[in-house]
């Protein structure tokens, strides 16, 4: 939502703003686990964060899409 408002204030509109705002609601990428393993960090914690992020995106993606279409549409 902050992305959509920031883009609107910056004068960016249309599909560029809509796609950018919707992308901000997407879950964390799996490459996080790869980085955690590469740098000898807690890869199981990174994997758990990705799972939480994916589960949260089930709610956040539709919600952000609805709000963004109302703000920018």
GROMACS .gro file of N, CA, C and O in nm:
model
  292
    1UNK      N    1   0.083  -0.118   0.000
    1UNK     CA    2   0.000   0.000   0.000
    1UNK      C    3   0.087   0.125   0.000
    1UNK      O    4   0.053   0.222  -0.065
    2UNK      N    5   0.196   0.120   0.074
    2UNK     CA    6   0.289   0.233   0.076
    2UNK      C    7   0.349   0.254  -0.062
    2UNK      O    8   0.371   0.368  -0.104
    3UNK      N    9   0.374   0.145  -0.133
    3UNK     CA   10   0.429   0.156  -0.269
    3UNK      C   11   0.329   0.226  -0.360
    3UNK      O   12   0.365   0.315  -0.436
    4UNK      N   13   0.203   0.187  -0.352
    4UNK     CA   14   0.100   0.248  -0.437
    4UNK      C   15   0.086   0.397  -0.407
    4UNK      O   16   0.077   0.478  -0.499
    5UNK      N   17   0.085   0.432  -0.280
    5UNK     CA   18   0.074   0.573  -0.243
    5UNK      C   19   0.197   0.651  -0.286
    5UNK      O   20   0.186   0.763  -0.336
    6UNK      N   21   0.314   0.592  -0.266
    6UNK     CA   22   0.437   0.659  -0.308
    6UNK      C   23   0.443   0.681  -0.458
    6UNK      O   24   0.483   0.788  -0.504
    7UNK      N   25   0.402   0.581  -0.535
    7UNK     CA   26   0.400   0.596  -0.680
    7UNK      C   27   0.299   0.700  -0.724
    7UNK      O   28   0.324   0.778  -0.816
    8UNK      N   29   0.186   0.702  -0.655
    8UNK     CA   30   0.083   0.801  -0.689
    8UNK      C   31   0.134   0.943  -0.662
    8UNK      O   32   0.115   1.033  -0.742
    9UNK      N   33   0.202   0.961  -0.548
    9UNK     CA   34   0.258   1.092  -0.515
    9UNK      C   35   0.370   1.132  -0.612
    9UNK      O   36   0.390   1.250  -0.638
   10UNK      N   37   0.442   1.033  -0.664
   10UNK     CA   38   0.551   1.059  -0.759
   10UNK      C   39   0.499   1.083  -0.900
   10UNK      O   40   0.577   1.114  -0.990
   11UNK      N   41   0.370   1.066  -0.919
   11UNK     CA   42   0.313   1.090  -1.051
   11UNK      C   43   0.313   0.968  -1.142
   11UNK      O   44   0.282   0.979  -1.259
   12UNK      N   45   0.350   0.854  -1.090
   12UNK     CA   46   0.350   0.731  -1.169
   12UNK      C   47   0.211   0.670  -1.158
   12UNK      O   48   0.156   0.658  -1.050
   13UNK      N   49   0.155   0.634  -1.269
   13UNK     CA   50   0.020   0.578  -1.266
   13UNK      C   51   0.006   0.463  -1.363
   13UNK      O   52   0.103   0.415  -1.420
   14UNK      N   53  -0.115   0.422  -1.380
   14UNK     CA   54  -0.148   0.319  -1.477
   14UNK      C   55  -0.095   0.182  -1.440
   14UNK      O   56  -0.083   0.147  -1.322
   15UNK      N   57  -0.064   0.107  -1.542
   15UNK     CA   58  -0.025  -0.031  -1.522
   15UNK      C   59   0.110  -0.044  -1.451
   15UNK      O   60   0.133  -0.138  -1.376
   16UNK      N   61   0.200   0.051  -1.472
   16UNK     CA   62   0.331   0.046  -1.406
   16UNK      C   63   0.314   0.053  -1.254
   16UNK      O   64   0.373  -0.025  -1.180
   17UNK      N   65   0.233   0.143  -1.208
   17UNK     CA   66   0.208   0.156  -1.064
   17UNK      C   67   0.134   0.034  -1.010
   17UNK      O   68   0.166  -0.015  -0.901
   18UNK      N   69   0.038  -0.015  -1.084
   18UNK     CA   70  -0.038  -0.132  -1.041
   18UNK      C   71   0.048  -0.256  -1.028
   18UNK      O   72   0.041  -0.328  -0.929
   19UNK      N   73   0.132  -0.279  -1.127
   19UNK     CA   74   0.221  -0.396  -1.123
   19UNK      C   75   0.324  -0.382  -1.012
   19UNK      O   76   0.352  -0.477  -0.938
   20UNK      N   77   0.381  -0.263  -0.997
   20UNK     CA   78   0.482  -0.241  -0.893
   20UNK      C   79   0.423  -0.263  -0.754
   20UNK      O   80   0.486  -0.326  -0.668
   21UNK      N   81   0.305  -0.211  -0.730
   21UNK     CA   82   0.241  -0.227  -0.600
   21UNK      C   83   0.203  -0.373  -0.574
   21UNK      O   84   0.220  -0.423  -0.463
   22UNK      N   85   0.155  -0.442  -0.675
   22UNK     CA   86   0.118  -0.582  -0.660
   22UNK      C   87   0.242  -0.668  -0.635
   22UNK      O   88   0.239  -0.761  -0.554
   23UNK      N   89   0.352  -0.636  -0.701
   23UNK     CA   90   0.476  -0.711  -0.679
   23UNK      C   91   0.527  -0.698  -0.537
   23UNK      O   92   0.591  -0.789  -0.485
   24UNK      N   93   0.496  -0.587  -0.472
   24UNK     CA   94   0.541  -0.569  -0.333
   24UNK      C   95   0.468  -0.663  -0.237
   24UNK      O   96   0.513  -0.684  -0.125
   25UNK      N   97   0.356  -0.721  -0.281
   25UNK     CA   98   0.280  -0.813  -0.198
   25UNK      C   99   0.320  -0.959  -0.219
   25UNK      O  100   0.270  -1.047  -0.150
   26UNK      N  101   0.412  -0.983  -0.311
   26UNK     CA  102   0.452  -1.121  -0.341
   26UNK      C  103   0.539  -1.178  -0.230
   26UNK      O  104   0.607  -1.105  -0.159
   27UNK      N  105   0.539  -1.311  -0.215
   27UNK     CA  106   0.618  -1.373  -0.108
   27UNK      C  107   0.769  -1.364  -0.135
   27UNK      O  108   0.812  -1.340  -0.247
   28UNK      N  109   0.845  -1.385  -0.028
   28UNK     CA  110   0.991  -1.385  -0.039
   28UNK      C  111   1.037  -1.499  -0.130
   28UNK      O  112   0.976  -1.605  -0.133
   29UNK      N  113   1.145  -1.476  -0.200
   29UNK     CA  114   1.196  -1.576  -0.292
   29UNK      C  115   1.273  -1.687  -0.223
   29UNK      O  116   1.328  -1.669  -0.114
   30UNK      N  117   1.277  -1.801  -0.286
   30UNK     CA  118   1.346  -1.917  -0.230
   30UNK      C  119   1.497  -1.899  -0.228
   30UNK      O  120   1.567  -1.973  -0.159
   31UNK      N  121   1.547  -1.802  -0.300
   31UNK     CA  122   1.691  -1.779  -0.301
   31UNK      C  123   1.742  -1.738  -0.163
   31UNK      O  124   1.861  -1.751  -0.134
   32UNK      N  125   1.652  -1.697  -0.075
   32UNK     CA  126   1.689  -1.663   0.062
   32UNK      C  127   1.755  -1.781   0.132
   32UNK      O  128   1.853  -1.765   0.204
   33UNK      N  129   1.703  -1.900   0.111
   33UNK     CA  130   1.759  -2.020   0.173
   33UNK      C  131   1.898  -2.049   0.115
   33UNK      O  132   1.990  -2.088   0.187
   34UNK      N  133   1.914  -2.027  -0.013
   34UNK     CA  134   2.043  -2.049  -0.077
   34UNK      C  135   2.148  -1.955  -0.018
   34UNK      O  136   2.261  -1.996   0.012
   35UNK      N  137   2.111  -1.827  -0.001
   35UNK     CA  138   2.204  -1.732   0.061
   35UNK      C  139   2.236  -1.772   0.205
   35UNK      O  140   2.351  -1.762   0.249
   36UNK      N  141   2.136  -1.816   0.278
   36UNK     CA  142   2.159  -1.857   0.417
   36UNK      C  143   2.256  -1.974   0.423
   36UNK      O  144   2.346  -1.978   0.508
   37UNK      N  145   2.240  -2.071   0.335
   37UNK     CA  146   2.332  -2.185   0.332
   37UNK      C  147   2.472  -2.141   0.290
   37UNK      O  148   2.572  -2.187   0.346
   38UNK      N  149   2.480  -2.055   0.190
   38UNK     CA  150   2.609  -2.011   0.138
   38UNK      C  151   2.691  -1.936   0.242
   38UNK      O  152   2.814  -1.945   0.243
   39UNK      N  153   2.623  -1.862   0.329
   39UNK     CA  154   2.693  -1.782   0.429
   39UNK      C  155   2.685  -1.843   0.569
   39UNK      O  156   2.705  -1.774   0.668
   40UNK      N  157   2.660  -1.974   0.574
   40UNK     CA  158   2.655  -2.049   0.701
   40UNK      C  159   2.563  -1.985   0.804
   40UNK      O  160   2.600  -1.966   0.920
   41UNK      N  161   2.444  -1.951   0.762
   41UNK     CA  162   2.342  -1.896   0.852
   41UNK      C  163   2.232  -1.998   0.872
   41UNK      O  164   2.237  -2.109   0.820
   42UNK      N  165   2.130  -1.962   0.945
   42UNK     CA  166   2.021  -2.054   0.982
   42UNK      C  167   1.927  -2.074   0.863
   42UNK      O  168   1.831  -1.999   0.845
   43UNK      N  169   1.955  -2.175   0.783
   43UNK     CA  170   1.874  -2.198   0.663
   43UNK      C  171   1.735  -2.250   0.697
   43UNK      O  172   1.640  -2.226   0.623
   44UNK      N  173   1.718  -2.319   0.809
   44UNK     CA  174   1.584  -2.366   0.845
   44UNK      C  175   1.496  -2.247   0.886
   44UNK      O  176   1.376  -2.246   0.856
   45UNK      N  177   1.554  -2.147   0.949
   45UNK     CA  178   1.478  -2.025   0.981
   45UNK      C  179   1.439  -1.951   0.853
   45UNK      O  180   1.326  -1.903   0.839
   46UNK      N  181   1.532  -1.944   0.759
   46UNK     CA  182   1.502  -1.879   0.630
   46UNK      C  183   1.389  -1.952   0.558
   46UNK      O  184   1.299  -1.889   0.501
   47UNK      N  185   1.391  -2.085   0.562
   47UNK     CA  186   1.285  -2.163   0.499
   47UNK      C  187   1.151  -2.140   0.568
   47UNK      O  188   1.047  -2.127   0.501
   48UNK      N  189   1.153  -2.131   0.701
   48UNK     CA  190   1.029  -2.104   0.775
   48UNK      C  191   0.974  -1.966   0.740
   48UNK      O  192   0.852  -1.949   0.727
   49UNK      N  193   1.062  -1.869   0.724
   49UNK     CA  194   1.017  -1.734   0.685
   49UNK      C  195   0.953  -1.734   0.547
   49UNK      O  196   0.855  -1.664   0.524
   50UNK      N  197   1.008  -1.813   0.457
   50UNK     CA  198   0.950  -1.822   0.323
   50UNK      C  199   0.811  -1.884   0.330
   50UNK      O  200   0.718  -1.837   0.264
   51UNK      N  201   0.795  -1.987   0.410
   51UNK     CA  202   0.663  -2.052   0.424
   51UNK      C  203   0.561  -1.953   0.480
   51UNK      O  204   0.449  -1.943   0.429
   52UNK      N  205   0.600  -1.879   0.583
   52UNK     CA  206   0.509  -1.778   0.641
   52UNK      C  207   0.476  -1.673   0.536
   52UNK      O  208   0.361  -1.631   0.522
   53UNK      N  209   0.576  -1.632   0.460
   53UNK     CA  210   0.555  -1.532   0.356
   53UNK      C  211   0.457  -1.581   0.248
   53UNK      O  212   0.370  -1.508   0.203
   54UNK      N  213   0.471  -1.707   0.210
   54UNK     CA  214   0.381  -1.765   0.109
   54UNK      C  215   0.238  -1.774   0.163
   54UNK      O  216   0.142  -1.740   0.094
   55UNK      N  217   0.225  -1.819   0.288
   55UNK     CA  218   0.091  -1.828   0.347
   55UNK      C  219   0.027  -1.690   0.361
   55UNK      O  220  -0.093  -1.675   0.336
   56UNK      N  221   0.104  -1.592   0.400
   56UNK     CA  222   0.050  -1.455   0.413
   56UNK      C  223   0.011  -1.397   0.277
   56UNK      O  224  -0.085  -1.320   0.268
   57UNK      N  225   0.082  -1.438   0.173
   57UNK     CA  226   0.052  -1.383   0.040
   57UNK      C  227  -0.085  -1.426  -0.011
   57UNK      O  228  -0.141  -1.361  -0.099
   58UNK      N  229  -0.138  -1.534   0.043
   58UNK     CA  230  -0.273  -1.577   0.004
   58UNK      C  231  -0.374  -1.468   0.039
   58UNK      O  232  -0.474  -1.449  -0.031
   59UNK      N  233  -0.346  -1.394   0.144
   59UNK     CA  234  -0.433  -1.283   0.185
   59UNK      C  235  -0.386  -1.151   0.127
   59UNK      O  236  -0.467  -1.072   0.079
   60UNK      N  237  -0.255  -1.126   0.131
   60UNK     CA  238  -0.206  -0.994   0.092
   60UNK      C  239  -0.217  -0.965  -0.057
   60UNK      O  240  -0.245  -0.851  -0.094
   61UNK      N  241  -0.195  -1.062  -0.142
   61UNK     CA  242  -0.201  -1.035  -0.286
   61UNK      C  243  -0.342  -0.991  -0.329
   61UNK      O  244  -0.355  -0.888  -0.396
   62UNK      N  245  -0.447  -1.064  -0.295
   62UNK     CA  246  -0.581  -1.016  -0.334
   62UNK      C  247  -0.616  -0.881  -0.268
   62UNK      O  248  -0.674  -0.794  -0.333
   63UNK      N  249  -0.579  -0.865  -0.141
   63UNK     CA  250  -0.608  -0.740  -0.071
   63UNK      C  251  -0.538  -0.622  -0.137
   63UNK      O  252  -0.601  -0.518  -0.164
   64UNK      N  253  -0.411  -0.637  -0.165
   64UNK     CA  254  -0.336  -0.529  -0.230
   64UNK      C  255  -0.392  -0.503  -0.369
   64UNK      O  256  -0.404  -0.388  -0.411
   65UNK      N  257  -0.429  -0.606  -0.441
   65UNK     CA  258  -0.486  -0.587  -0.575
   65UNK      C  259  -0.615  -0.507  -0.570
   65UNK      O  260  -0.637  -0.418  -0.653
   66UNK      N  261  -0.699  -0.536  -0.473
   66UNK     CA  262  -0.825  -0.462  -0.459
   66UNK      C  263  -0.799  -0.317  -0.423
   66UNK      O  264  -0.856  -0.226  -0.483
   67UNK      N  265  -0.712  -0.295  -0.326
   67UNK     CA  266  -0.683  -0.158  -0.283
   67UNK      C  267  -0.614  -0.079  -0.393
   67UNK      O  268  -0.649   0.038  -0.418
   68UNK      N  269  -0.519  -0.140  -0.460
   68UNK     CA  270  -0.447  -0.071  -0.568
   68UNK      C  271  -0.541  -0.036  -0.682
   68UNK      O  272  -0.534   0.074  -0.737
   69UNK      N  273  -0.631  -0.126  -0.716
   69UNK     CA  274  -0.725  -0.094  -0.825
   69UNK      C  275  -0.816   0.021  -0.784
   69UNK      O  276  -0.856   0.101  -0.869
   70UNK      N  277  -0.848   0.032  -0.655
   70UNK     CA  278  -0.928   0.145  -0.608
   70UNK      C  279  -0.850   0.274  -0.606
   70UNK      O  280  -0.903   0.380  -0.641
   71UNK      N  281  -0.722   0.268  -0.569
   71UNK     CA  282  -0.640   0.389  -0.563
   71UNK      C  283  -0.598   0.438  -0.700
   71UNK      O  284  -0.596   0.557  -0.727
   72UNK      N  285  -0.562   0.346  -0.787
   72UNK     CA  286  -0.505   0.383  -0.916
   72UNK      C  287  -0.604   0.371  -1.030
   72UNK      O  288  -0.578   0.421  -1.139
   73UNK      N  289  -0.712   0.298  -1.005
   73UNK     CA  290  -0.803   0.265  -1.112
   73UNK      C  291  -0.891   0.373  -1.153
   73UNK      O  292  -0.937   0.404  -1.254
   0.00000   0.00000   0.00000
